Short mmCIF file of C-alpha atoms in Angstrom, two decimals:
data_model
loop_
_atom_site.label_atom_id
_atom_site.label_comp_id
_atom_site.label_asym_id
_atom_site.label_seq_id
_atom_site.Cartn_x
_atom_site.Cartn_y
_atom_site.Cartn_z
CA MET S 1 -0.35 0.45 -0.25
CA VAL S 2 0.91 3.95 -0.79
CA PRO S 3 2.21 5.79 1.57
CA MET S 4 -0.82 8.13 2.64
CA PRO S 5 -0.37 12.04 2.56
CA PRO S 6 -2.14 14.11 5.96
CA LEU S 7 -5.67 15.03 5.03
CA SER S 8 -7.43 17.47 5.69
CA LEU S 9 -11.19 18.94 4.84
CA TYR S 10 -12.28 21.82 3.88
CA VAL S 11 -15.99 23.04 3.76
CA HIS S 12 -17.32 26.14 1.55
CA PHE S 13 -20.14 28.79 3.06
CA PRO S 14 -21.08 29.94 -0.66
CA TRP S 15 -22.71 33.89 1.43
CA CYS S 16 -21.98 37.06 2.13
CA VAL S 17 -23.83 40.26 3.53
CA ALA S 18 -22.66 41.74 0.06
CA LYS S 19 -19.77 41.12 -2.21
CA CYS S 20 -17.18 42.82 -2.01
CA PRO S 21 -16.05 44.38 -5.65
CA TYR S 22 -11.91 42.61 -5.35
CA CYS S 23 -14.04 39.19 -4.68
CA ASP S 24 -13.43 36.33 -6.74
CA PHE S 25 -14.39 34.12 -4.42
CA ASN S 26 -17.05 31.98 -5.06
CA SER S 27 -19.39 33.85 -3.39
CA HIS S 28 -22.77 35.54 -3.62
CA ALA S 29 -25.16 38.27 -1.79
CA LEU S 30 -27.03 36.83 0.23
CA ARG S 31 -30.78 37.67 -1.21
CA GLY S 32 -33.71 36.72 1.64
CA GLU S 33 -33.52 34.63 4.61
CA LEU S 34 -30.08 32.46 4.61
CA PRO S 35 -31.41 28.45 3.40
CA ALA S 36 -29.09 27.23 6.97
CA GLU S 37 -31.12 23.71 7.52
CA GLN S 38 -31.64 23.14 3.44
CA TYR S 39 -27.44 24.18 3.28
CA LEU S 40 -26.67 21.86 6.18
CA ALA S 41 -28.51 18.77 5.06
CA ALA S 42 -26.94 18.89 1.35
CA LEU S 43 -23.13 19.49 3.19
CA GLN S 44 -23.93 16.30 5.26
CA GLN S 45 -25.62 14.28 2.19
CA ASP S 46 -21.84 15.26 0.01
CA LEU S 47 -19.96 14.94 3.37
CA ARG S 48 -21.40 10.98 3.33
CA SER S 49 -20.52 10.48 -0.30
CA TRP S 50 -16.99 11.05 -0.21
CA PRO S 51 -15.32 6.55 0.00
CA ALA S 52 -15.08 5.32 2.93
CA GLU S 53 -11.49 4.47 2.04
CA PHE S 54 -11.09 8.08 2.42
CA ARG S 55 -13.20 9.07 5.34
CA GLU S 56 -11.91 6.82 6.87
CA ARG S 57 -8.34 8.45 6.82
CA PRO S 58 -7.68 10.89 9.96
CA LEU S 59 -8.49 14.74 9.36
CA GLN S 60 -5.53 16.56 10.95
CA SER S 61 -7.98 19.60 10.28
CA VAL S 62 -11.14 21.46 9.07
CA PHE S 63 -11.82 24.13 7.89
CA LEU S 64 -14.45 26.30 7.32
CA GLY S 65 -14.28 29.07 5.07
CA GLY S 66 -16.42 31.23 2.71
CA GLY S 67 -17.98 33.51 1.42
CA THR S 68 -18.62 34.23 5.47
CA PRO S 69 -19.28 30.99 6.99
CA SER S 70 -20.57 33.04 10.56
CA LEU S 71 -23.50 34.06 8.80
CA PHE S 72 -24.36 30.40 9.95
CA ALA S 73 -25.53 29.67 13.88
CA PRO S 74 -23.49 28.29 16.15
CA ASP S 75 -25.84 25.33 16.40
CA VAL S 76 -25.52 24.59 12.68
CA LEU S 77 -22.27 24.21 12.62
CA ALA S 78 -21.80 22.30 15.70
CA ARG S 79 -23.80 19.90 13.94
CA LEU S 80 -22.27 19.83 10.95
CA LEU S 81 -19.11 18.83 12.59
CA GLU S 82 -20.69 16.30 14.86
CA LEU S 83 -21.69 14.56 11.98
CA ILE S 84 -18.28 15.08 10.78
CA ALA S 85 -16.59 12.72 13.71
CA ARG S 86 -18.99 10.90 13.80
CA VAL S 87 -18.44 9.95 9.50
CA CYS S 88 -14.94 10.14 9.44
CA SER S 89 -11.93 10.09 11.55
CA LEU S 90 -11.79 13.54 13.74
CA PRO S 91 -8.77 13.64 16.11
CA ALA S 92 -9.27 15.58 18.87
CA ASP S 93 -7.00 17.62 18.25
CA ALA S 94 -7.33 18.36 15.79
CA GLU S 95 -7.63 21.74 14.18
CA ILE S 96 -11.01 22.76 13.38
CA THR S 97 -10.62 27.01 11.91
CA LEU S 98 -13.53 28.93 11.13
CA GLU S 99 -13.41 31.87 8.30
CA ALA S 100 -15.77 35.40 10.25
CA ASN S 101 -16.23 38.17 8.75
CA PRO S 102 -15.96 41.22 11.69
CA GLY S 103 -20.01 42.41 10.31
CA ALA S 104 -21.51 39.49 9.82
CA LEU S 105 -21.49 37.91 13.42
CA GLU S 106 -25.23 38.52 14.77
CA HIS S 107 -26.21 34.49 14.68
CA GLY S 108 -23.51 33.87 17.74
CA ALA S 109 -21.76 34.26 20.74
CA PHE S 110 -18.20 33.51 20.25
CA ALA S 111 -18.83 31.16 23.30
CA GLY S 112 -21.48 29.14 20.87
CA TYR S 113 -18.87 28.35 18.32
CA VAL S 114 -15.95 27.43 20.56
CA ALA S 115 -18.63 24.91 21.96
CA ALA S 116 -19.70 23.82 18.97
CA GLY S 117 -15.64 22.48 18.66
CA ILE S 118 -14.09 25.45 16.97
CA ASN S 119 -10.28 26.44 17.89
CA ARG S 120 -9.33 28.89 15.83
CA LEU S 121 -10.21 31.53 14.15
CA SER S 122 -9.41 33.86 10.79
CA LEU S 123 -10.49 37.45 10.44
CA GLY S 124 -10.86 39.00 7.89
CA VAL S 125 -10.57 42.30 9.16
CA GLN S 126 -8.59 43.61 6.18
CA SER S 127 -7.54 47.35 7.19
CA PHE S 128 -8.25 49.16 9.91
CA ASP S 129 -8.66 52.46 8.61
CA ASP S 130 -11.92 53.36 7.84
CA ASP S 131 -12.04 55.05 4.97
CA ARG S 132 -9.93 52.52 3.08
CA LEU S 133 -12.09 49.60 4.56
CA GLN S 134 -14.98 51.40 2.36
CA ALA S 135 -13.40 51.55 -0.82
CA LEU S 136 -12.99 47.75 -0.09
CA GLY S 137 -16.45 47.60 -0.53
CA ARG S 138 -16.25 46.36 2.93
CA ILE S 139 -18.93 46.37 6.11
CA HIS S 140 -17.24 46.34 9.49
CA SER S 141 -15.35 48.90 11.01
CA SER S 142 -11.94 48.66 12.19
CA ALA S 143 -13.52 49.21 15.71
CA ASP S 144 -16.57 46.23 14.47
CA ALA S 145 -13.20 44.56 14.50
CA LEU S 146 -11.71 45.69 17.28
CA ARG S 147 -14.58 44.21 19.04
CA ALA S 148 -14.92 40.69 17.07
CA PHE S 149 -10.94 40.24 18.03
CA ALA S 150 -11.32 40.52 22.07
CA ALA S 151 -14.86 38.98 21.84
CA ALA S 152 -12.91 35.51 20.73
CA ARG S 153 -10.18 36.24 22.71
CA ALA S 154 -12.67 36.04 25.60
CA ALA S 155 -14.45 33.28 24.55
CA GLY S 156 -10.87 31.07 24.72
CA ILE S 157 -10.42 31.05 21.28
CA ASP S 158 -6.28 31.03 21.64
CA ASN S 159 -5.70 30.71 17.73
CA ILE S 160 -6.67 33.59 16.35
CA ASN S 161 -5.56 34.80 12.42
CA LEU S 162 -6.04 38.11 11.24
CA ASP S 163 -6.56 38.98 6.78
CA LEU S 164 -5.48 41.69 6.40
CA MET S 165 -4.75 43.90 2.15
CA TYR S 166 -1.66 46.58 1.24
CA ALA S 167 -1.70 48.25 -1.82
CA LEU S 168 -4.95 49.57 -1.37
CA PRO S 169 -6.69 52.43 -2.94
CA ASP S 170 -4.46 55.48 -2.67
CA GLN S 171 -2.61 53.96 0.49
CA PRO S 172 0.54 55.74 1.52
CA VAL S 173 3.25 53.34 3.02
CA ASP S 174 2.82 54.39 6.09
CA GLY S 175 -0.82 53.85 5.94
CA ALA S 176 0.03 49.41 5.30
CA VAL S 177 2.02 49.61 8.47
CA ALA S 178 0.27 51.35 10.59
CA ASP S 179 -2.59 48.39 10.05
CA ILE S 180 0.29 45.75 10.89
CA GLU S 181 1.07 47.94 14.15
CA ARG S 182 -2.16 47.38 14.78
CA ALA S 183 -2.52 44.19 14.33
CA LEU S 184 0.34 43.20 16.38
CA SER S 185 -0.96 45.83 19.02
CA LEU S 186 -3.52 42.95 19.71
CA ALA S 187 -0.95 39.96 19.94
CA PRO S 188 -3.08 37.46 17.54
CA GLU S 189 -0.84 34.12 16.41
CA HIS S 190 -0.69 34.45 12.89
CA ILE S 191 -1.11 37.08 10.82
CA SER S 192 -2.17 36.49 6.51
CA HIS S 193 -0.99 39.60 4.52
CA TYR S 194 -1.77 40.15 0.97
CA HIS S 195 -1.64 42.21 -1.82
CA LEU S 196 -4.51 43.36 -3.79
CA THR S 197 -4.61 42.31 -6.78
CA LEU S 198 -7.66 42.92 -9.88
CA GLU S 199 -9.01 39.47 -10.47
CA PRO S 200 -11.41 38.91 -14.01
CA ASN S 201 -15.33 38.67 -13.11
CA THR S 202 -14.67 41.49 -10.21
CA VAL S 203 -15.76 44.61 -9.92
CA PHE S 204 -12.79 46.47 -9.39
CA TYR S 205 -11.23 44.09 -12.68
CA SER S 206 -13.90 46.56 -14.69
CA ARG S 207 -13.73 49.48 -12.97
CA PRO S 208 -10.52 49.90 -11.92
CA PRO S 209 -9.93 51.79 -8.34
CA ALA S 210 -6.21 54.11 -8.44
CA LEU S 211 -3.73 51.77 -6.64
CA PRO S 212 -0.49 52.33 -5.40
CA SER S 213 2.43 51.85 -8.12
CA ALA S 214 3.77 48.57 -8.43
CA ASP S 215 6.80 50.20 -7.13
CA LEU S 216 4.94 51.52 -3.91
CA ALA S 217 3.39 47.75 -3.24
CA TRP S 218 7.23 46.35 -3.16
CA SER S 219 8.05 49.48 -1.19
CA MET S 220 4.63 48.57 1.67
CA GLN S 221 5.79 44.69 1.90
CA ALA S 222 9.27 45.52 2.38
CA ALA S 223 8.14 48.11 4.79
CA CYS S 224 5.24 46.24 6.92
CA ALA S 225 7.49 42.40 6.40
CA GLN S 226 10.62 44.81 8.59
CA ARG S 227 8.06 45.38 10.96
CA LEU S 228 6.74 41.37 11.06
CA SER S 229 10.03 40.07 11.52
CA ALA S 230 11.04 42.48 14.08
CA ALA S 231 7.90 41.63 15.90
CA GLY S 232 8.71 37.63 15.35
CA PHE S 233 6.41 36.47 13.65
CA LEU S 234 7.69 34.00 10.83
CA ASN S 235 7.18 33.95 7.26
CA TYR S 236 6.52 30.45 6.98
CA GLU S 237 5.05 30.94 3.12
CA VAL S 238 4.65 33.92 0.54
CA SER S 239 1.40 35.89 2.53
CA ALA S 240 1.01 33.47 5.91
CA TRP S 241 2.80 35.28 8.80
CA ALA S 242 3.26 33.73 12.77
CA GLN S 243 4.13 33.34 16.17
CA PRO S 244 6.24 30.65 15.95
CA GLU S 245 4.27 26.89 16.07
CA ARG S 246 0.99 28.50 15.16
CA ALA S 247 1.37 28.08 11.68
CA CYS S 248 -1.58 27.18 9.91
CA ARG S 249 -2.52 23.78 9.80
CA HIS S 250 -4.93 23.07 7.01
CA ASN S 251 -2.62 25.77 4.75
CA LEU S 252 0.45 24.02 5.54
CA ASN S 253 -1.17 20.47 3.78
CA TYR S 254 -2.27 22.42 1.10
CA TRP S 255 1.24 23.53 0.11
CA ARG S 256 2.72 19.89 1.12
CA TYR S 257 0.78 18.74 -1.86
CA GLY S 258 -1.27 16.76 1.61
CA ASP S 259 -5.35 15.66 0.78
CA TYR S 260 -7.87 17.98 0.95
CA MET S 261 -11.38 16.41 1.00
CA ALA S 262 -14.38 19.56 0.20
CA ILE S 263 -17.73 19.81 0.71
CA GLY S 264 -20.02 22.53 -0.75
CA ALA S 265 -20.79 24.74 -3.31
CA GLY S 266 -17.98 25.38 -5.37
CA ALA S 267 -15.27 23.52 -3.91
CA HIS S 268 -12.20 21.90 -4.57
CA ALA S 269 -10.25 19.18 -3.52
CA LYS S 270 -7.58 16.87 -3.46
CA VAL S 271 -7.57 12.97 -2.77
CA THR S 272 -5.19 10.11 -3.27
CA ALA S 273 -5.92 6.86 -3.50
CA ARG S 274 -4.48 3.49 -2.59
CA ASP S 275 -2.92 2.20 -5.32
CA GLY S 276 -1.09 6.27 -5.64
CA GLN S 277 -2.93 7.36 -8.21
CA VAL S 278 -4.08 11.70 -7.54
CA PHE S 279 -7.23 12.69 -8.59
CA ARG S 280 -9.40 16.28 -7.94
CA SER S 281 -12.89 17.04 -7.95
CA ALA S 282 -14.63 20.28 -8.27
CA ARG S 283 -18.53 20.87 -6.81
CA ALA S 284 -20.80 22.33 -8.75
CA ALA S 285 -20.58 26.12 -7.73
CA HIS S 286 -24.01 27.87 -7.72
CA PRO S 287 -25.75 27.22 -4.12
CA ARG S 288 -28.79 26.79 -6.69
CA GLU S 289 -27.25 23.93 -8.06
CA TYR S 290 -25.28 22.29 -5.78
CA GLN S 291 -27.54 21.74 -3.62
CA ARG S 292 -30.15 20.75 -6.98
CA ARG S 293 -27.56 18.03 -7.80
CA VAL S 294 -26.36 16.57 -4.26
CA ALA S 295 -30.30 15.79 -3.20
CA ALA S 296 -31.37 14.24 -6.53
CA GLY S 297 -28.43 12.04 -5.70
CA VAL S 298 -25.63 13.07 -8.39
CA ALA S 299 -22.24 13.36 -7.58
CA ALA S 300 -21.60 16.50 -6.11
CA GLY S 301 -18.09 16.49 -8.16
CA ASP S 302 -16.62 13.47 -9.64
CA LEU S 303 -13.06 12.17 -8.65
CA GLN S 304 -10.80 13.05 -12.25
CA LEU S 305 -7.43 11.63 -12.68
CA VAL S 306 -4.63 14.17 -12.46
CA ALA S 307 -2.50 13.16 -15.25
CA THR S 308 1.68 11.83 -14.39
CA ALA S 309 2.68 14.83 -16.27
CA ASP S 310 0.88 17.70 -14.37
CA ARG S 311 1.48 16.28 -10.51
CA PRO S 312 5.63 18.30 -10.32
CA PHE S 313 4.33 20.88 -11.17
CA GLU S 314 0.74 21.40 -8.71
CA PHE S 315 3.16 20.14 -6.24
CA MET S 316 5.87 23.45 -7.08
CA LEU S 317 4.01 25.43 -7.11
CA ASN S 318 2.64 25.00 -4.04
CA ALA S 319 5.83 23.70 -2.17
CA LEU S 320 7.86 27.22 -3.16
CA ARG S 321 5.72 29.18 -1.62
CA LEU S 322 7.19 27.69 1.98
CA ARG S 323 9.85 30.71 2.28
CA ASP S 324 11.52 26.85 3.82
CA GLY S 325 10.59 24.61 0.86
CA VAL S 326 9.36 20.40 1.57
CA PRO S 327 12.26 18.30 1.98
CA LEU S 328 13.55 15.91 -0.91
CA ALA S 329 11.92 13.28 0.03
CA ALA S 330 8.87 14.43 0.06
CA TYR S 331 8.34 14.71 -3.77
CA ALA S 332 8.76 11.30 -4.43
CA ALA S 333 5.92 10.69 -1.08
CA TYR S 334 3.33 12.43 -2.48
CA THR S 335 3.37 12.28 -5.84
CA GLY S 336 4.48 8.86 -6.18
CA LEU S 337 7.54 9.88 -8.52
CA ALA S 338 11.07 10.35 -8.92
CA ILE S 339 12.94 13.82 -8.40
CA GLU S 340 14.39 12.97 -12.25
CA SER S 341 10.27 13.66 -13.72
CA LEU S 342 11.55 17.90 -12.77
CA GLU S 343 13.68 18.45 -15.25
CA PRO S 344 14.35 20.14 -17.38
CA GLY S 345 12.60 22.95 -14.66
CA LEU S 346 15.41 20.95 -11.64
CA SER S 347 18.29 21.83 -13.28
CA ALA S 348 17.83 24.96 -15.04
CA ALA S 349 16.19 26.42 -11.54
CA LEU S 350 19.68 25.51 -10.29
CA GLN S 351 21.90 27.01 -12.63
CA ALA S 352 20.01 30.39 -12.60
CA GLY S 353 20.18 30.10 -8.27
CA LEU S 354 16.70 30.42 -7.81
CA LEU S 355 16.81 27.45 -5.87
CA ASP S 356 19.79 26.16 -2.90
CA PRO S 357 21.35 23.33 -3.71
CA LEU S 358 20.02 19.86 -3.52
CA SER S 359 22.51 18.73 -0.73
CA SER S 360 20.16 21.00 1.36
CA GLY S 361 17.95 17.81 0.99
CA ARG S 362 15.44 20.05 0.53
CA LEU S 363 13.80 21.91 -2.13
CA ARG S 364 13.39 25.06 -1.09
CA ALA S 365 13.49 28.05 -3.79
CA SER S 366 16.88 30.58 -3.23
CA ASP S 367 16.81 34.07 -1.70
CA ARG S 368 16.83 35.38 -5.21
CA GLY S 369 14.26 32.71 -6.39
CA TRP S 370 12.08 33.82 -3.36
CA ARG S 371 12.14 37.39 -4.94
CA PHE S 372 11.27 35.90 -8.75
CA LEU S 373 9.30 33.01 -7.53
CA ASP S 374 5.88 33.17 -9.87
CA ASP S 375 9.29 32.76 -12.56
CA LEU S 376 10.91 29.75 -10.63
CA GLN S 377 7.71 28.38 -10.30
CA VAL S 378 6.49 28.78 -13.91
CA LEU S 379 10.11 26.72 -14.65
CA PHE S 380 8.30 23.58 -13.56
CA LEU S 381 5.16 24.51 -16.09
CA PRO S 382 4.38 20.60 -18.13
CA SER S 383 4.20 23.21 -21.61
CA ALA S 384 8.27 24.28 -20.48
CA ALA S 385 9.07 20.45 -20.23
CA ALA S 386 7.84 20.04 -23.53
CA ALA S 387 9.35 23.09 -25.16
CA ALA S 388 12.95 21.94 -23.37
CA GLY S 389 13.02 19.07 -24.61
CA GLY S 390 11.80 17.06 -21.41
CA PRO S 391 9.93 14.49 -19.91
#
């Protein structure tokens, strides 16, 4: 039997109070009453549809993402987590994360979410500047974010991430740093620090706001990184900073090419079968279509085989986002392929000084490769290998 990668579970909740103009996630503005019971029933049926060979493997993490999962009351999430514990193998120490919007927490106190089993919170703060929040179309204020953080701490949540963005409309460098300073004053365990980008099929893409130049955005990133490092946070992934030993276990599993089941509208999964074959699946994206298909007993997301030729790029696309990379042995363990399958990209990356020497025992971007990560990752595309006459 092939050694199995670690396994996680992702659950997608597709509704938000309002759709942010920069968001390209599978989220939908709520129209009318939240169909909580109907959606819970669909999630439960979806989970049971997963083959037992995956459900019986221990889950190292569960991530309730969205959309805005905190629109759902604690008792709804409690029933979902109870089912997960019944039909899957859910260890007592599993990391269970809830994404929450500070402006969409009216349906339940944090104590209720803790009682349901949540032990990690990710708050979508984005900025502590009310003018920037308004420009981003957010429905909360800086004061709402501070109250939400305090309430989470009072409820006993000792593992909190704050999502922040920089290079916001009309934002100066000191404004981006001020957001970091305000976040650090709260002493969270984790900070996700994202560059605002204009994604297709968003309002901002069709009607772009006045954004900082690329040089100014780089200055923001550098200044914020310096402050986070000085505060003892580790930049363990491109956009992720954590106090020592507080990295997000769920996201680490993604970046290490681990396995993850997924349920919910638009949810994507990647799993490894007992014979070593790797599969992906995607649920129907629209909530109504997703619920219709599940209720009809139609497979919510058929498993599709990942071609052997695609595994090297998939692995490196994720692993190289980690500042410390991954052990060399992890490549064969998670892809079932020999290290030679990374050629000719591997040799090209080493020759260009974008990867640390393999004598380090790791597949890891060099300092130069970290600075030019996109250029490094593209070397492992199957099309790049074919152009170079590789396998």
